[in-house]
Amino acid sequence: LSRGVVTLCAGDVIFPGAVLNASLDRGRPYYDAIVAEEIDYDAMALGNHEFDLGPHVLAEFIRSFTRKPRPPFLAANLDAKAELVLQFLVQEGRLVSRAVVLAGGEKIGVVGLVTDTLATKSNPGGCVARSDLAGAVQAEVDALEQSGVNKIVLLSHLQSIKTDAEL
């Protein structure tokens, strides 16, 4: 049975503070992931705060999601090749640039973007958020359309409505 609703998250699910500190002390699963699993997101974009404590903590957060199906984490403009811990998640299909979810029997494409100012706002380690946002989105839209998906949502975490509108 496919519901006619898509539940998406535009990032910043984890945020430094007491809850994250308790999660770090306790280990996986992180408390924020436990709550997010209850919301049952279909897809989640990465926000800048997911990187605040570096790629390793982000990877542990993503691995905290154990209920299947697991939501994909999206960022079409993120180059994570320099971070082995995130490359494993790319290989597993858990950190991707786009996803297709079913809603009401329809295929819905979802493309994610993270702010291209990630390096100045957070701690992405060797990850690079490319600034060609339109190019990154268009490449994913083209791929989705070529696969027959004709409903596409951009799930962005660009830090400003102005940037979203310009895009």
PDB file of N, CA, C and O in Angstrom, residues 66-109:
ATOM      1  N   THR A  66      18.306   2.464  11.223  1.00  0.00           N
ATOM      2  CA  THR A  66      18.347   1.019  11.003  1.00  0.00           C
ATOM      3  C   THR A  66      17.027   0.456  10.482  1.00  0.00           C
ATOM      4  O   THR A  66      17.000  -0.631   9.929  1.00  0.00           O
ATOM      5  N   ARG A  67      15.936   1.175  10.694  1.00  0.00           N
ATOM      6  CA  ARG A  67      14.636   0.693  10.235  1.00  0.00           C
ATOM      7  C   ARG A  67      14.586   0.740   8.711  1.00  0.00           C
ATOM      8  O   ARG A  67      15.031   1.692   8.097  1.00  0.00           O
ATOM      9  N   LYS A  68      14.068  -0.306   8.121  1.00  0.00           N
ATOM     10  CA  LYS A  68      13.969  -0.340   6.659  1.00  0.00           C
ATOM     11  C   LYS A  68      12.560  -0.003   6.228  1.00  0.00           C
ATOM     12  O   LYS A  68      11.615  -0.394   6.894  1.00  0.00           O
ATOM     13  N   PRO A  69      12.383   0.728   5.139  1.00  0.00           N
ATOM     14  CA  PRO A  69      13.483   1.238   4.319  1.00  0.00           C
ATOM     15  C   PRO A  69      14.145   2.438   4.972  1.00  0.00           C
ATOM     16  O   PRO A  69      13.485   3.273   5.589  1.00  0.00           O
ATOM     17  N   ARG A  70      15.447   2.505   4.830  1.00  0.00           N
ATOM     18  CA  ARG A  70      16.196   3.630   5.385  1.00  0.00           C
ATOM     19  C   ARG A  70      16.082   4.817   4.447  1.00  0.00           C
ATOM     20  O   ARG A  70      16.137   4.644   3.232  1.00  0.00           O
ATOM     21  N   PRO A  71      15.974   6.033   4.981  1.00  0.00           N
ATOM     22  CA  PRO A  71      15.892   7.192   4.080  1.00  0.00           C
ATOM     23  C   PRO A  71      17.257   7.472   3.457  1.00  0.00           C
ATOM     24  O   PRO A  71      18.284   7.385   4.130  1.00  0.00           O
ATOM     25  N   PRO A  72      17.283   7.822   2.180  1.00  0.00           N
ATOM     26  CA  PRO A  72      18.541   8.263   1.596  1.00  0.00           C
ATOM     27  C   PRO A  72      18.841   9.691   2.054  1.00  0.00           C
ATOM     28  O   PRO A  72      17.926  10.481   2.287  1.00  0.00           O
ATOM     29  N   PHE A  73      20.113   9.995   2.186  1.00  0.00           N
ATOM     30  CA  PHE A  73      20.572  11.347   2.507  1.00  0.00           C
ATOM     31  C   PHE A  73      21.085  11.949   1.207  1.00  0.00           C
ATOM     32  O   PHE A  73      21.885  11.332   0.504  1.00  0.00           O
ATOM     33  N   LEU A  74      20.618  13.164   0.897  1.00  0.00           N
ATOM     34  CA  LEU A  74      20.813  13.749  -0.422  1.00  0.00           C
ATOM     35  C   LEU A  74      21.692  14.996  -0.410  1.00  0.00           C
ATOM     36  O   LEU A  74      21.511  15.874   0.442  1.00  0.00           O
ATOM     37  N   ALA A  75      22.577  15.092  -1.404  1.00  0.00           N
ATOM     38  CA  ALA A  75      23.362  16.304  -1.643  1.00  0.00           C
ATOM     39  C   ALA A  75      24.028  16.161  -3.009  1.00  0.00           C
ATOM     40  O   ALA A  75      25.113  15.576  -3.124  1.00  0.00           O
ATOM     41  N   ALA A  76      23.373  16.652  -4.049  1.00  0.00           N
ATOM     42  CA  ALA A  76      23.869  16.518  -5.416  1.00  0.00           C
ATOM     43  C   ALA A  76      25.162  17.282  -5.651  1.00  0.00           C
ATOM     44  O   ALA A  76      25.936  16.925  -6.537  1.00  0.00           O
ATOM     45  N   ASN A  77      25.405  18.310  -4.883  1.00  0.00           N
ATOM     46  CA  ASN A  77      26.601  19.128  -5.094  1.00  0.00           C
ATOM     47  C   ASN A  77      27.726  18.803  -4.120  1.00  0.00           C
ATOM     48  O   ASN A  77      28.702  19.539  -4.026  1.00  0.00           O
ATOM     49  N   LEU A  78      27.624  17.690  -3.400  1.00  0.00           N
ATOM     50  CA  LEU A  78      28.641  17.329  -2.416  1.00  0.00           C
ATOM     51  C   LEU A  78      29.637  16.338  -3.016  1.00  0.00           C
ATOM     52  O   LEU A  78      29.249  15.284  -3.524  1.00  0.00           O
ATOM     53  N   ASP A  79      30.908  16.684  -2.946  1.00  0.00           N
ATOM     54  CA  ASP A  79      31.982  15.777  -3.331  1.00  0.00           C
ATOM     55  C   ASP A  79      32.597  15.260  -2.039  1.00  0.00           C
ATOM     56  O   ASP A  79      33.266  16.006  -1.321  1.00  0.00           O
ATOM     57  N   ALA A  80      32.334  14.004  -1.734  1.00  0.00           N
ATOM     58  CA  ALA A  80      32.803  13.413  -0.483  1.00  0.00           C
ATOM     59  C   ALA A  80      33.912  12.387  -0.725  1.00  0.00           C
ATOM     60  O   ALA A  80      34.212  11.572   0.146  1.00  0.00           O
ATOM     61  N   LYS A  81      34.535  12.427  -1.901  1.00  0.00           N
ATOM     62  CA  LYS A  81      35.549  11.426  -2.255  1.00  0.00           C
ATOM     63  C   LYS A  81      36.717  11.385  -1.273  1.00  0.00           C
ATOM     64  O   LYS A  81      37.324  10.339  -1.075  1.00  0.00           O
ATOM     65  N   ALA A  82      37.042  12.506  -0.671  1.00  0.00           N
ATOM     66  CA  ALA A  82      38.184  12.567   0.238  1.00  0.00           C
ATOM     67  C   ALA A  82      37.872  12.018   1.630  1.00  0.00           C
ATOM     68  O   ALA A  82      38.780  11.916   2.459  1.00  0.00           O
ATOM     69  N   GLU A  83      36.621  11.675   1.877  1.00  0.00           N
ATOM     70  CA  GLU A  83      36.222  11.168   3.199  1.00  0.00           C
ATOM     71  C   GLU A  83      35.772   9.716   3.074  1.00  0.00           C
ATOM     72  O   GLU A  83      34.635   9.426   2.715  1.00  0.00           O
ATOM     73  N   LEU A  84      36.680   8.801   3.380  1.00  0.00           N
ATOM     74  CA  LEU A  84      36.420   7.370   3.218  1.00  0.00           C
ATOM     75  C   LEU A  84      35.169   6.925   3.979  1.00  0.00           C
ATOM     76  O   LEU A  84      34.373   6.131   3.473  1.00  0.00           O
ATOM     77  N   VAL A  85      34.971   7.455   5.174  1.00  0.00           N
ATOM     78  CA  VAL A  85      33.820   7.061   5.989  1.00  0.00           C
ATOM     79  C   VAL A  85      32.503   7.405   5.281  1.00  0.00           C
ATOM     80  O   VAL A  85      31.521   6.682   5.414  1.00  0.00           O
ATOM     81  N   LEU A  86      32.476   8.479   4.505  1.00  0.00           N
ATOM     82  CA  LEU A  86      31.277   8.837   3.742  1.00  0.00           C
ATOM     83  C   LEU A  86      31.214   8.075   2.423  1.00  0.00           C
ATOM     84  O   LEU A  86      30.126   7.777   1.919  1.00  0.00           O
ATOM     85  N   GLN A  87      32.376   7.723   1.860  1.00  0.00           N
ATOM     86  CA  GLN A  87      32.376   6.949   0.620  1.00  0.00           C
ATOM     87  C   GLN A  87      31.721   5.584   0.817  1.00  0.00           C
ATOM     88  O   GLN A  87      31.063   5.077  -0.093  1.00  0.00           O
ATOM     89  N   PHE A  88      31.895   4.992   1.970  1.00  0.00           N
ATOM     90  CA  PHE A  88      31.212   3.721   2.252  1.00  0.00           C
ATOM     91  C   PHE A  88      29.699   3.909   2.170  1.00  0.00           C
ATOM     92  O   PHE A  88      28.985   3.052   1.649  1.00  0.00           O
ATOM     93  N   LEU A  89      29.202   5.035   2.669  1.00  0.00           N
ATOM     94  CA  LEU A  89      27.762   5.313   2.612  1.00  0.00           C
ATOM     95  C   LEU A  89      27.304   5.572   1.181  1.00  0.00           C
ATOM     96  O   LEU A  89      26.189   5.211   0.807  1.00  0.00           O
ATOM     97  N   VAL A  90      28.163   6.196   0.366  1.00  0.00           N
ATOM     98  CA  VAL A  90      27.847   6.386  -1.054  1.00  0.00           C
ATOM     99  C   VAL A  90      27.724   5.016  -1.716  1.00  0.00           C
ATOM    100  O   VAL A  90      26.758   4.744  -2.440  1.00  0.00           O
ATOM    101  N   GLN A  91      28.681   4.136  -1.462  1.00  0.00           N
ATOM    102  CA  GLN A  91      28.665   2.798  -2.051  1.00  0.00           C
ATOM    103  C   GLN A  91      27.441   2.003  -1.626  1.00  0.00           C
ATOM    104  O   GLN A  91      26.915   1.201  -2.397  1.00  0.00           O
ATOM    105  N   GLU A  92      26.965   2.232  -0.422  1.00  0.00           N
ATOM    106  CA  GLU A  92      25.774   1.535   0.084  1.00  0.00           C
ATOM    107  C   GLU A  92      24.480   2.164  -0.416  1.00  0.00           C
ATOM    108  O   GLU A  92      23.397   1.653  -0.145  1.00  0.00           O
ATOM    109  N   GLY A  93      24.572   3.316  -1.104  1.00  0.00           N
ATOM    110  CA  GLY A  93      23.379   3.995  -1.596  1.00  0.00           C
ATOM    111  C   GLY A  93      22.635   4.768  -0.525  1.00  0.00           C
ATOM    112  O   GLY A  93      21.467   5.123  -0.705  1.00  0.00           O
ATOM    113  N   ARG A  94      23.308   5.079   0.568  1.00  0.00           N
ATOM    114  CA  ARG A  94      22.665   5.824   1.654  1.00  0.00           C
ATOM    115  C   ARG A  94      22.961   7.315   1.590  1.00  0.00           C
ATOM    116  O   ARG A  94      22.244   8.115   2.168  1.00  0.00           O
ATOM    117  N   LEU A  95      24.020   7.693   0.876  1.00  0.00           N
ATOM    118  CA  LEU A  95      24.383   9.088   0.643  1.00  0.00           C
ATOM    119  C   LEU A  95      24.430   9.262  -0.871  1.00  0.00           C
ATOM    120  O   LEU A  95      25.314   8.724  -1.544  1.00  0.00           O
ATOM    121  N   VAL A  96      23.425   9.965  -1.395  1.00  0.00           N
ATOM    122  CA  VAL A  96      23.218  10.034  -2.841  1.00  0.00           C
ATOM    123  C   VAL A  96      22.885  11.461  -3.271  1.00  0.00           C
ATOM    124  O   VAL A  96      22.624  12.326  -2.438  1.00  0.00           O
ATOM    125  N   SER A  97      22.869  11.678  -4.563  1.00  0.00           N
ATOM    126  CA  SER A  97      22.512  12.993  -5.088  1.00  0.00           C
ATOM    127  C   SER A  97      21.023  13.111  -5.367  1.00  0.00           C
ATOM    128  O   SER A  97      20.461  14.201  -5.329  1.00  0.00           O
ATOM    129  N   ARG A  98      20.378  11.975  -5.639  1.00  0.00           N
ATOM    130  CA  ARG A  98      18.946  11.975  -5.944  1.00  0.00           C
ATOM    131  C   ARG A  98      18.353  10.647  -5.499  1.00  0.00           C
ATOM    132  O   ARG A  98      19.069   9.661  -5.316  1.00  0.00           O
ATOM    133  N   ALA A  99      17.030  10.656  -5.363  1.00  0.00           N
ATOM    134  CA  ALA A  99      16.314   9.444  -4.990  1.00  0.00           C
ATOM    135  C   ALA A  99      14.951   9.452  -5.672  1.00  0.00           C
ATOM    136  O   ALA A  99      14.459  10.505  -6.095  1.00  0.00           O
ATOM    137  N   VAL A 100      14.360   8.281  -5.750  1.00  0.00           N
ATOM    138  CA  VAL A 100      12.993   8.154  -6.244  1.00  0.00           C
ATOM    139  C   VAL A 100      12.185   7.494  -5.140  1.00  0.00           C
ATOM    140  O   VAL A 100      12.565   6.444  -4.615  1.00  0.00           O
ATOM    141  N   VAL A 101      11.093   8.143  -4.753  1.00  0.00           N
ATOM    142  CA  VAL A 101      10.206   7.592  -3.741  1.00  0.00           C
ATOM    143  C   VAL A 101       8.828   7.392  -4.357  1.00  0.00           C
ATOM    144  O   VAL A 101       8.469   8.048  -5.330  1.00  0.00           O
ATOM    145  N   LEU A 102       8.086   6.475  -3.801  1.00  0.00           N
ATOM    146  CA  LEU A 102       6.727   6.217  -4.275  1.00  0.00           C
ATOM    147  C   LEU A 102       5.726   6.900  -3.372  1.00  0.00           C
ATOM    148  O   LEU A 102       5.834   6.842  -2.143  1.00  0.00           O
ATOM    149  N   ALA A 103       4.748   7.534  -3.981  1.00  0.00           N
ATOM    150  CA  ALA A 103       3.669   8.180  -3.230  1.00  0.00           C
ATOM    151  C   ALA A 103       2.397   8.033  -4.045  1.00  0.00           C
ATOM    152  O   ALA A 103       2.330   8.506  -5.190  1.00  0.00           O
ATOM    153  N   GLY A 104       1.418   7.353  -3.487  1.00  0.00           N
ATOM    154  CA  GLY A 104       0.155   7.177  -4.188  1.00  0.00           C
ATOM    155  C   GLY A 104       0.322   6.461  -5.515  1.00  0.00           C
ATOM    156  O   GLY A 104      -0.387   6.755  -6.475  1.00  0.00           O
ATOM    157  N   GLY A 105       1.296   5.551  -5.588  1.00  0.00           N
ATOM    158  CA  GLY A 105       1.556   4.831  -6.817  1.00  0.00           C
ATOM    159  C   GLY A 105       2.356   5.608  -7.843  1.00  0.00           C
ATOM    160  O   GLY A 105       2.619   5.125  -8.937  1.00  0.00           O
ATOM    161  N   GLU A 106       2.759   6.815  -7.522  1.00  0.00           N
ATOM    162  CA  GLU A 106       3.530   7.661  -8.432  1.00  0.00           C
ATOM    163  C   GLU A 106       5.003   7.697  -8.003  1.00  0.00           C
ATOM    164  O   GLU A 106       5.315   7.697  -6.819  1.00  0.00           O
ATOM    165  N   LYS A 107       5.896   7.763  -8.993  1.00  0.00           N
ATOM    166  CA  LYS A 107       7.318   7.948  -8.723  1.00  0.00           C
ATOM    167  C   LYS A 107       7.601   9.442  -8.587  1.00  0.00           C
ATOM    168  O   LYS A 107       7.271  10.220  -9.470  1.00  0.00           O
ATOM    169  N   ILE A 108       8.202   9.801  -7.460  1.00  0.00           N
ATOM    170  CA  ILE A 108       8.570  11.187  -7.195  1.00  0.00           C
ATOM    171  C   ILE A 108      10.093  11.245  -7.081  1.00  0.00           C
ATOM    172  O   ILE A 108      10.690  10.569  -6.239  1.00  0.00           O
ATOM    173  N   GLY A 109      10.713  12.057  -7.926  1.00  0.00           N
ATOM    174  CA  GLY A 109      12.150  12.258  -7.836  1.00  0.00           C
ATOM    175  C   GLY A 109      12.452  13.336  -6.820  1.00  0.00           C
ATOM    176  O   GLY A 109      11.730  14.328  -6.713  1.00  0.00           O
TER     177      GLY A 109
END
